[in-house]
């Protein structure tokens, strides 16, 4: 098992933002996290990536407990993320954004950066090549020299995904990756995520578009008011009456 | 470094030959001061322009370097070269000690904290009794010497300072175009995202802070040996503001910005001193101060990104090169 | 010994009241505009120096007070229109640098007009010091306490009971909402600087009789105001007053009992200590502003 959560709990001012959450993510699988706005999905992302400390619970990646680690340590343990409200490095180029995302792929420290040792150059070339390839795969290579702030919104979202993948994480947390994308971009994205999955990268996906969720996810976790109300395969979730009640109201059916 | 990127360095080298031909001591001494300021502002530029952390206290590190060199060489009679080394290391250590906690603060709070640190150190220079010589300072600092070679003329000092600056510029050029430079920029842009990309922001900010303090200290040590006399007055809050001004005028986050800023501000000071009395007969230093402030305000309103503009100069070659890269890859 | 301590307490309370007024103007400007105004101390000095010149014309002290308050209030508003207003939307750091530039220019202006001499003003009311418990209390101190009281009441009254006051308070929490209700944030920023100028001048004229006034004392006064405001959490009006008084008493005792040269060092250590080791309140305030 790649990631295991159990009993994860966090309160904000007496109200449980997430309560007793526990599920697993297998290597190379896609878990979708769904639920109404305010259900605690993004809070859970913040907890997993170390931005918010949980009050209780275990978060174990590859057998290692990561509760209490700083976000950068969790990133080097193999978990990166994207943000629902974009957090791009706006005054850096598209390529530099991805190369900064590949920070963990090279080692050169502050002092060594003052010199141009052959090793440094090789490392730099490697990162540059990898980043250009990544941009090519996600359809942004033509814009590599633009500032990130110069991209249209949809492409900014794609860039953020590319940046999250640049460090070759074992697990990526994607917070509404398709929000604001046009149909063509959504297609590139879903195709890309599928390919990524075959390469063995696991994903947790927050997504509102049910069709995408049902197609892409191996398992689905449903949150409501910070509680986990269901967990299972897409087929199981579609048949779960409690989910239908909580999520869509009594009379409707999911997708 | 690719050949075409040497352009700026070649222009600089050519410019540096001119004073050697002109052989004016006024020019030499002005250029020594510009060079020292440029060394400090290069460090401050890494901290402010790249890592995005403001400091209104760098005159303190400048002064600590100066006093370290003065005290060690006159009281303890260490070799001057060792004293110079210590003048860089001690401020670096102090920055390391105060940095971790201080750099947790953001923006205005960091500005206030560094400002109060600067004032505190300035008070220490004034009230330090026998150690610092109080308000009247210390004199009789020996010439800097390496072996039997003494830096006893303006010309020699000019060459020394600009040689150091040049080596520093090459190092910083490499730094800002490296993995570390990118990581620093990403802290400035979004600390949150940088941290989630695996960048240890606290550590990197501290390194940039210590680095900038080392450089300010080194410049302070050189300054002490150059003028052979040291007192608290050049290390007040106003000097810190002047350093920030140089960094901002030159353009934050640009490679040549700090050098340009140091040249412009020193030249402006000299120019105002010459010109103002011509335009307004009988005018004293006060007009100079007023105009200095007005220029500072005007710049922030009309050209907040500084003279070199936000990175334009160095972005263009990068874009061109990318097009070439993309073409090759088909 | 006891008399000496009481004397130091009186001095500290007086000094602290001045810091409180400066801190109040800083906090108000910060809350309303998000700007830390490093030129605040210069308003104080210009107010005092203007009063010196006006008093030289033979004007009664009450008129001197009112005229210099009005003139510096106008100066504050004028500078806001000329600089802050034009730079609106710039980063916090840019705004800070602008106020530093203003403070440099104003200090140059003061040097130009009044030179490097030291001045002082006559007391507001005639008569010698009162003796309380063996220590002397300068009647000017009473005026200064009164000024703090009036300022504080005025601020509470304005923010609590007037349309504009409530509007300003609302705009701090929700700028878009404020705009929707027709509240003009630019006007609010303008008013904040008018008030900062006027109150600064009031503080300046009030300390004229008990300290020497020189063109270059503004910067340190402004910084002391920041220390006082930081003790109170930077955005808290009541906290600023308490912070100012605490700082004044601490400074008075430390310079009376230890060494006067270290007086300024103590306030810097307090400021650093508060910023570094009580970040909860302070960082909380910053988050609030960003929303």
Short mmCIF file of C-alpha atoms in Angstrom, two decimals, chain B residues 68-70 72-74 77-87 141-147 149-151 221-222 225:
data_model
loop_
_atom_site.label_atom_id
_atom_site.label_comp_id
_atom_site.label_asym_id
_atom_site.label_seq_id
_atom_site.Cartn_x
_atom_site.Cartn_y
_atom_site.Cartn_z
CA UNK B 68 35.46 43.77 13.71
CA UNK B 69 38.28 44.64 11.31
CA UNK B 70 39.14 47.77 13.30
CA UNK B 72 40.98 42.98 15.70
CA UNK B 73 43.70 44.79 13.76
CA UNK B 74 44.32 47.64 16.25
CA UNK B 77 47.25 43.18 16.20
CA UNK B 78 46.15 40.29 14.05
CA UNK B 79 47.41 40.20 10.47
CA UNK B 80 45.09 42.47 8.48
CA UNK B 81 44.07 39.73 6.08
CA UNK B 82 42.84 37.60 8.98
CA UNK B 83 41.02 40.61 10.39
CA UNK B 84 39.32 41.10 7.04
CA UNK B 85 38.27 37.46 7.04
CA UNK B 86 36.86 37.83 10.54
CA UNK B 87 34.99 40.96 9.47
CA UNK B 141 43.55 51.26 11.50
CA UNK B 142 46.57 49.90 9.59
CA UNK B 143 46.67 49.40 5.84
CA UNK B 144 45.42 46.12 4.51
CA UNK B 145 48.36 43.98 3.46
CA UNK B 146 48.88 40.58 1.94
CA UNK B 147 52.35 39.40 2.88
CA UNK B 149 52.17 43.92 -0.35
CA UNK B 150 50.34 46.88 1.13
CA UNK B 151 47.14 48.39 -0.21
CA UNK B 221 36.03 45.38 6.78
CA UNK B 222 37.35 46.73 3.48
CA UNK B 225 40.97 49.45 6.12
#
